[in-house]
Coordinates of N, CA and C in Angstrom, one line a residue:
M15 N 75.6 37.7 -47.2 CA 76.2 36.8 -47.6 C 76.2 35.9 -46.4
T16 N 76.5 34.5 -46.4 CA 76.4 33.9 -45.5 C 78.2 33.4 -44.7
A17 N 78.3 32.6 -44.0 CA 79.8 32.6 -43.5 C 80.3 31.5 -44.3
S18 N 79.8 31.0 -45.0 CA 80.6 29.9 -45.9 C 81.1 30.5 -47.0
E19 N 80.3 31.6 -47.4 CA 80.4 32.3 -48.5 C 81.6 33.3 -48.7
T20 N 81.6 33.7 -47.3 CA 83.1 34.6 -46.9 C 84.0 33.8 -46.2
G21 N 84.0 32.6 -46.0 CA 85.3 32.0 -45.4 C 85.1 31.9 -44.2
E22 N 83.9 32.3 -43.7 CA 84.3 32.5 -41.8 C 83.5 31.4 -41.5
A23 N 84.1 31.3 -40.4 CA 83.2 30.2 -39.4 C 82.0 30.7 -38.8
A24 N 80.8 29.8 -39.3 CA 79.6 30.1 -38.5 C 79.4 29.9 -37.2
H25 N 79.0 30.6 -36.1 CA 79.2 30.7 -34.7 C 77.6 29.7 -34.8
P26 N 77.7 29.2 -33.4 CA 76.4 28.6 -33.0 C 75.6 29.3 -32.9
P27 N 74.1 28.7 -33.3 CA 72.9 29.5 -32.7 C 72.8 29.8 -31.4
R28 N 72.4 31.2 -31.3 CA 72.2 31.9 -30.1 C 70.7 32.5 -29.9
I29 N 70.3 31.9 -28.7 CA 68.8 32.1 -28.4 C 68.9 32.8 -27.2
L30 N 68.3 33.7 -27.0 CA 67.7 34.6 -25.8 C 66.5 34.1 -25.5
I31 N 66.3 33.5 -24.3 CA 65.0 32.3 -23.4 C 64.6 33.8 -22.5
L32 N 63.3 33.7 -22.8 CA 62.8 35.1 -22.1 C 61.2 34.4 -21.1
H33 N 61.7 34.7 -20.2 CA 60.7 34.3 -18.8 C 59.4 35.4 -18.5
G34 N 58.5 35.6 -18.3 CA 57.6 36.5 -18.3 C 57.4 36.4 -16.6
P35 N 56.3 37.3 -16.1 CA 56.3 37.5 -14.9 C 55.5 36.5 -14.0
N36 N 55.7 36.2 -12.9 CA 55.2 34.8 -12.1 C 55.8 33.5 -12.6
L37 N 56.8 33.6 -13.5 CA 57.2 31.9 -13.9 C 58.2 31.3 -13.0
N38 N 58.7 32.2 -12.1 CA 59.6 32.0 -11.1 C 59.0 31.4 -9.9
L39 N 57.5 31.4 -10.0 CA 56.8 30.6 -8.9 C 56.5 29.0 -9.3
L40 N 56.7 28.9 -10.5 CA 56.7 27.5 -11.3 C 56.9 26.1 -10.1
G41 N 56.2 25.5 -9.9 CA 56.0 24.4 -9.2 C 55.3 24.6 -7.9
L42 N 55.1 26.0 -7.4 CA 54.3 26.1 -6.7 C 53.0 26.8 -7.1
R43 N 53.0 27.6 -7.9 CA 51.8 28.6 -8.4 C 50.9 27.7 -9.3
E44 N 49.4 27.4 -8.9 CA 48.5 26.4 -9.5 C 49.0 25.4 -10.4
P45 N 49.9 24.4 -9.7 CA 50.5 23.3 -10.1 C 49.2 22.5 -11.1
E46 N 47.9 22.5 -10.5 CA 46.7 22.0 -11.5 C 46.8 22.5 -13.0
V47 N 47.3 23.9 -13.3 CA 47.2 24.6 -14.4 C 48.5 24.8 -15.2
Y48 N 49.5 24.8 -14.4 CA 51.0 25.1 -14.8 C 51.7 23.9 -14.8
G49 N 51.4 22.7 -13.8 CA 52.6 21.4 -13.4 C 53.6 22.0 -12.3
T50 N 54.0 20.7 -11.9 CA 54.9 20.8 -11.0 C 56.5 21.1 -11.2
V51 N 56.6 21.3 -12.7 CA 58.0 21.2 -12.6 C 58.4 23.0 -12.6
T52 N 59.6 23.0 -12.2 CA 60.2 24.4 -11.7 C 60.7 25.2 -12.7
L53 N 61.1 26.4 -12.4 CA 61.7 27.3 -13.8 C 63.0 26.4 -13.9
E54 N 64.0 26.4 -12.9 CA 65.1 25.8 -12.9 C 65.2 24.7 -13.4
E55 N 64.1 23.6 -13.3 CA 64.1 22.6 -14.1 C 63.8 22.7 -15.7
I56 N 63.2 23.7 -16.1 CA 62.8 24.1 -17.7 C 64.0 24.4 -18.2
D57 N 65.0 25.3 -17.4 CA 66.3 25.9 -17.7 C 66.9 24.8 -18.0
A58 N 67.1 23.8 -17.1 CA 68.0 22.7 -17.0 C 67.9 21.9 -18.6
R59 N 66.3 21.5 -19.0 CA 66.0 21.2 -19.9 C 66.3 22.0 -21.4
L60 N 66.2 23.0 -21.2 CA 66.1 23.8 -22.5 C 68.2 24.1 -22.5
R61 N 68.8 23.9 -21.7 CA 70.2 23.8 -21.7 C 70.6 22.5 -22.6
D62 N 69.9 21.4 -21.9 CA 70.5 20.2 -22.3 C 70.0 20.0 -23.9
A63 N 68.7 20.6 -24.5 CA 68.3 20.5 -25.8 C 69.4 21.3 -26.5
A64 N 69.7 22.7 -26.3 CA 70.6 23.4 -26.8 C 72.0 22.4 -26.9
C65 N 72.5 22.4 -25.9 CA 73.8 21.5 -25.6 C 73.6 20.6 -26.9
A66 N 72.7 19.8 -27.0 CA 72.2 18.6 -28.2 C 72.5 19.3 -29.4
R67 N 72.2 20.7 -29.8 CA 71.9 21.1 -31.1 C 73.2 22.1 -31.1
R68 N 74.0 22.5 -30.4 CA 75.2 23.1 -30.4 C 75.0 24.6 -30.4
A69 N 73.8 24.9 -29.1 CA 73.3 26.3 -29.5 C 73.4 26.7 -28.4
E70 N 74.1 28.1 -28.3 CA 74.0 29.1 -26.7 C 72.6 29.9 -26.8
L71 N 72.5 29.6 -25.2 CA 71.3 30.2 -24.6 C 71.9 31.0 -23.9
R72 N 71.2 32.3 -23.3 CA 70.9 33.3 -22.4 C 69.6 33.5 -21.8
I73 N 69.3 33.3 -20.7 CA 68.2 33.2 -20.0 C 68.0 34.2 -19.0
V74 N 66.9 35.2 -19.7 CA 66.3 36.1 -18.3 C 64.7 35.5 -18.0
Q75 N 64.9 35.8 -16.7 CA 63.4 35.6 -16.1 C 63.1 37.3 -15.5
S76 N 62.0 37.8 -15.8 CA 61.6 39.1 -15.2 C 60.3 39.4 -14.5
N77 N 59.7 39.7 -13.8 CA 58.2 40.1 -13.2 C 58.5 41.7 -13.7
H78 N 59.2 42.2 -14.3 CA 58.9 43.6 -14.9 C 59.1 44.0 -16.5
E79 N 58.3 44.1 -16.8 CA 57.7 44.5 -18.6 C 59.3 45.0 -19.1
G80 N 59.5 46.3 -18.1 CA 60.9 46.8 -18.7 C 62.0 46.1 -18.4
G81 N 62.1 45.2 -17.8 CA 63.3 44.0 -18.0 C 63.4 43.3 -19.4
L82 N 61.9 42.5 -19.5 CA 61.8 41.9 -20.4 C 62.2 42.6 -22.1
I83 N 61.5 43.8 -21.8 CA 62.2 44.7 -23.1 C 63.5 45.1 -23.3
D84 N 64.0 45.3 -21.8 CA 65.3 45.6 -22.4 C 66.3 44.2 -22.9
A85 N 65.9 43.3 -22.1 CA 66.5 42.2 -22.6 C 66.6 41.9 -24.2
L86 N 65.3 42.0 -24.4 CA 65.0 42.2 -26.2 C 66.1 43.2 -26.7
H87 N 66.0 44.3 -26.3 CA 67.1 45.4 -27.1 C 68.4 45.1 -27.0
D88 N 68.5 44.4 -25.5 CA 70.2 43.9 -25.3 C 70.4 42.5 -26.7
A89 N 69.3 42.2 -27.0 CA 69.8 40.8 -27.9 C 70.1 41.3 -29.2
L90 N 69.9 42.3 -29.6 CA 70.0 42.8 -31.0 C 71.4 42.6 -31.2
G91 N 72.5 42.9 -30.2 CA 74.0 42.6 -30.3 C 74.5 41.0 -30.9
W92 N 73.8 40.3 -30.0 CA 74.1 38.7 -30.3 C 73.5 38.0 -30.6
A93 N 72.2 37.8 -30.6 CA 71.2 36.9 -30.4 C 70.6 36.4 -32.2
D94 N 70.5 35.1 -32.3 CA 70.1 34.9 -33.5 C 68.3 34.8 -33.8
G95 N 67.7 34.5 -32.3 CA 66.1 34.3 -32.1 C 66.2 34.4 -30.6
V96 N 64.8 34.5 -30.6 CA 63.9 34.9 -29.1 C 63.0 33.4 -29.0
L97 N 63.2 33.1 -27.8 CA 61.7 31.9 -27.1 C 61.4 32.7 -26.2
I98 N 60.3 33.0 -26.0 CA 59.6 34.0 -25.2 C 57.9 33.4 -24.6
N99 N 58.4 33.3 -23.3 CA 56.6 33.2 -22.7 C 56.6 34.5 -22.1
P100 N 55.6 35.3 -22.6 CA 55.6 36.5 -21.9 C 54.7 36.4 -20.7
A101 N 54.2 35.4 -20.7 CA 53.0 35.0 -19.3 C 52.1 35.8 -19.5
G102 N 51.7 36.6 -18.6 CA 50.5 37.7 -18.5 C 50.4 38.8 -19.3
Y103 N 51.8 39.1 -19.7 CA 52.1 40.3 -20.5 C 51.4 39.8 -21.7
T104 N 51.2 38.4 -22.3 CA 50.9 37.9 -23.6 C 49.5 38.7 -23.7
H105 N 48.7 39.1 -22.7 CA 47.4 39.1 -23.1 C 47.4 40.9 -22.8
T106 N 48.5 41.7 -22.7 CA 48.4 42.9 -22.0 C 49.2 43.8 -22.3
S107 N 50.2 43.3 -23.0 CA 51.4 44.4 -23.2 C 52.1 44.9 -24.9
V108 N 51.4 46.1 -25.2 CA 51.6 46.4 -26.4 C 53.2 47.1 -26.2
A109 N 53.6 47.2 -25.3 CA 55.2 47.5 -25.2 C 55.7 46.1 -25.4
L110 N 55.7 45.3 -24.8 CA 56.3 44.0 -25.2 C 56.0 44.0 -26.7
R111 N 55.0 43.7 -27.3 CA 54.7 43.5 -28.7 C 55.4 44.5 -29.5
D112 N 55.6 45.5 -29.3 CA 56.3 46.4 -29.8 C 58.0 46.0 -30.0
A113 N 58.3 45.9 -28.9 CA 59.9 45.5 -28.7 C 59.9 44.1 -29.4
I114 N 59.4 43.4 -29.4 CA 59.5 42.0 -30.4 C 59.6 42.5 -32.0
A115 N 58.8 43.1 -32.1 CA 58.3 43.6 -33.6 C 59.7 44.4 -33.8
G116 N 60.0 45.5 -32.9 CA 61.5 46.2 -33.3 C 62.9 46.0 -33.9
V117 N 62.8 44.4 -32.5 CA 64.2 43.8 -32.8 C 64.3 43.2 -34.1
G118 N 63.2 42.7 -34.6 CA 63.1 42.0 -35.8 C 63.7 40.6 -35.4
L119 N 64.1 40.2 -34.7 CA 64.3 38.6 -34.7 C 63.5 37.8 -34.5
P120 N 63.6 36.7 -35.3 CA 62.3 35.4 -35.4 C 62.4 35.1 -33.9
A121 N 60.7 35.2 -33.4 CA 60.7 34.8 -32.2 C 59.3 33.6 -32.4
V122 N 59.5 33.0 -30.9 CA 58.5 31.6 -31.2 C 58.0 31.9 -29.6
E123 N 56.6 32.2 -29.7 CA 56.1 32.4 -28.0 C 55.9 30.6 -27.5
V124 N 55.8 31.0 -26.5 CA 55.3 29.7 -25.6 C 54.7 29.8 -24.6
H125 N 53.7 28.7 -23.9 CA 52.7 29.1 -23.0 C 52.8 27.4 -22.3
L126 N 52.8 27.3 -21.1 CA 52.6 26.2 -20.8 C 51.0 25.7 -20.8
S127 N 50.3 26.4 -20.9 CA 48.9 25.9 -20.6 C 48.2 26.7 -22.2
N128 N 47.3 25.8 -22.5 CA 46.7 26.6 -24.1 C 45.7 27.4 -23.5
I129 N 46.7 28.5 -23.6 CA 45.7 29.7 -23.8 C 44.5 29.9 -24.3
H130 N 44.1 29.1 -25.3 CA 43.0 29.5 -26.2 C 41.6 28.4 -25.4
G131 N 41.9 27.7 -24.5 CA 41.2 26.8 -23.8 C 40.9 27.3 -22.2
R132 N 41.4 28.5 -22.2 CA 41.4 29.1 -20.8 C 40.3 30.4 -20.9
E133 N 40.8 31.2 -19.7 CA 39.3 32.1 -19.3 C 39.3 33.3 -20.6
E134 N 38.2 33.7 -21.1 CA 38.2 34.5 -22.5 C 39.5 35.4 -22.6
F135 N 39.8 36.4 -21.6 CA 40.7 37.4 -21.2 C 42.1 36.8 -21.9
R136 N 42.4 35.4 -21.6 CA 43.6 34.7 -21.7 C 43.9 34.5 -23.3
R137 N 42.7 34.6 -23.7 CA 42.8 33.9 -25.4 C 43.1 34.7 -26.3
A138 N 43.3 35.9 -25.6 CA 44.0 36.8 -26.8 C 45.4 37.1 -26.8
S139 N 46.3 37.0 -27.8 CA 47.7 37.5 -27.2 C 48.1 38.4 -28.4
L140 N 48.5 39.6 -27.6 CA 48.8 40.3 -28.5 C 50.6 40.5 -28.8
T141 N 51.1 39.4 -28.6 CA 52.4 39.0 -29.0 C 52.3 38.5 -30.1
A142 N 51.7 37.4 -30.4 CA 51.6 36.3 -31.2 C 52.1 36.9 -32.5
S143 N 51.3 37.9 -33.2 CA 51.4 38.3 -34.5 C 52.8 38.8 -34.8
V144 N 53.5 39.2 -33.9 CA 54.6 39.6 -34.5 C 56.1 38.0 -33.8
C145 N 55.3 37.2 -33.9 CA 56.2 35.9 -33.6 C 56.1 35.0 -34.8
V146 N 56.8 34.5 -35.2 CA 56.9 33.4 -36.1 C 56.1 32.2 -35.9
G147 N 55.8 31.8 -34.6 CA 55.0 31.0 -34.1 C 54.6 31.2 -32.4
Q148 N 53.5 30.2 -32.4 CA 53.2 29.8 -31.1 C 53.2 28.4 -30.6
I149 N 53.4 28.2 -29.3 CA 53.5 26.7 -29.0 C 53.0 26.7 -27.7
G150 N 51.6 26.1 -27.4 CA 51.4 26.0 -26.5 C 50.5 24.7 -25.7
G151 N 50.2 24.3 -24.2 CA 49.4 23.4 -24.4 C 50.3 22.6 -23.8
F152 N 51.7 22.4 -23.7 CA 52.2 20.7 -23.5 C 53.2 20.8 -22.4
G153 N 52.6 21.8 -21.2 CA 53.4 21.9 -20.0 C 55.0 22.7 -20.4
W154 N 56.2 21.9 -19.4 CA 57.4 22.5 -20.2 C 57.8 21.7 -21.0
R155 N 57.1 20.9 -21.7 CA 57.7 20.4 -23.3 C 57.2 21.7 -24.5
S156 N 56.3 22.5 -23.9 CA 56.1 23.7 -24.7 C 57.3 24.2 -25.2
Y157 N 58.5 24.3 -24.3 CA 59.7 25.2 -24.3 C 60.5 24.4 -25.3
T158 N 61.1 23.4 -24.9 CA 61.8 22.4 -25.7 C 60.9 22.3 -27.4
L159 N 60.0 21.8 -27.4 CA 59.3 22.2 -28.5 C 59.6 23.5 -29.5
G160 N 59.3 24.6 -28.7 CA 59.6 25.8 -28.9 C 61.2 26.2 -29.6
L161 N 61.9 25.6 -28.7 CA 63.4 25.8 -28.9 C 64.0 24.7 -30.0
T162 N 63.6 23.7 -30.2 CA 63.6 22.8 -31.4 C 63.3 23.6 -32.6
A163 N 61.5 24.3 -32.9 CA 61.2 24.7 -34.0 C 61.9 26.0 -34.3
L164 N 62.4 27.0 -33.4 CA 63.4 27.9 -33.8 C 64.7 27.7 -34.0
L165 N 65.3 26.7 -33.7 CA 67.0 26.4 -34.1 C 66.6 25.5 -35.9
D166 N 65.4 24.7 -36.0 CA 65.2 24.4 -37.0 C 65.1 25.4 -38.2
L167 N 64.3 26.5 -38.0 CA 64.0 27.7 -38.7 C 65.2 28.4 -39.1
L168 N 66.2 28.7 -38.1 CA 67.2 29.1 -38.1 C 68.0 28.5 -39.1
S169 N 68.0 27.3 -38.8 CA 69.2 26.5 -40.0 C 68.3 26.5 -41.2
D170 N 67.1 26.3 -41.7 CA 66.6 26.1 -42.9 C 66.9 27.5 -43.5
R171 N 66.8 28.9 -42.7 CA 67.3 30.1 -43.5 C 68.5 30.6 -43.4
G172 N 69.1 29.8 -42.6 CA 70.9 30.2 -42.7 C 71.0 31.1 -42.1
E173 N 70.0 31.4 -41.3 CA 70.4 33.1 -40.3 C 71.4 32.9 -39.3
R174 N 72.5 33.4 -39.2 CA 73.5 33.7 -38.2 C 73.9 34.6 -38.5
R175 N 74.2 35.6 -37.4 CA 75.0 36.9 -37.5 C 76.3 36.5 -37.1

């Protein structure tokens, strides 16, 4: 039953933003690959985009696999969806893949670079198969494109907790 069917007011969409390892170094780390925009600037752009859509964000960055998994588990109580850049864990973490699948929230995977055009080991994503979609190769815009896609999907589905 939807909020409108029960007479309850629907809350704004609530999105967990997860940034994986080394993304705190954006702007410094390999700018020829990842650009010069910092993580703080990406977060500000995400907040602006969320505000325009009346969405609420919780933003977490962790260099530790367990920190990302804990944030996913914690999202079960409040989030409607997840926007995740698993970074290096994209290609290595079965545990993160299982956490995304386990919480059952719609997730969109984003990447600053086009992982399919990079080194062979970066072309495989263990996490993509449990996400509703993947966006990459647009630099910082991958995040705002991913957020827009996730919010549109939630709106289309009428998914609000």
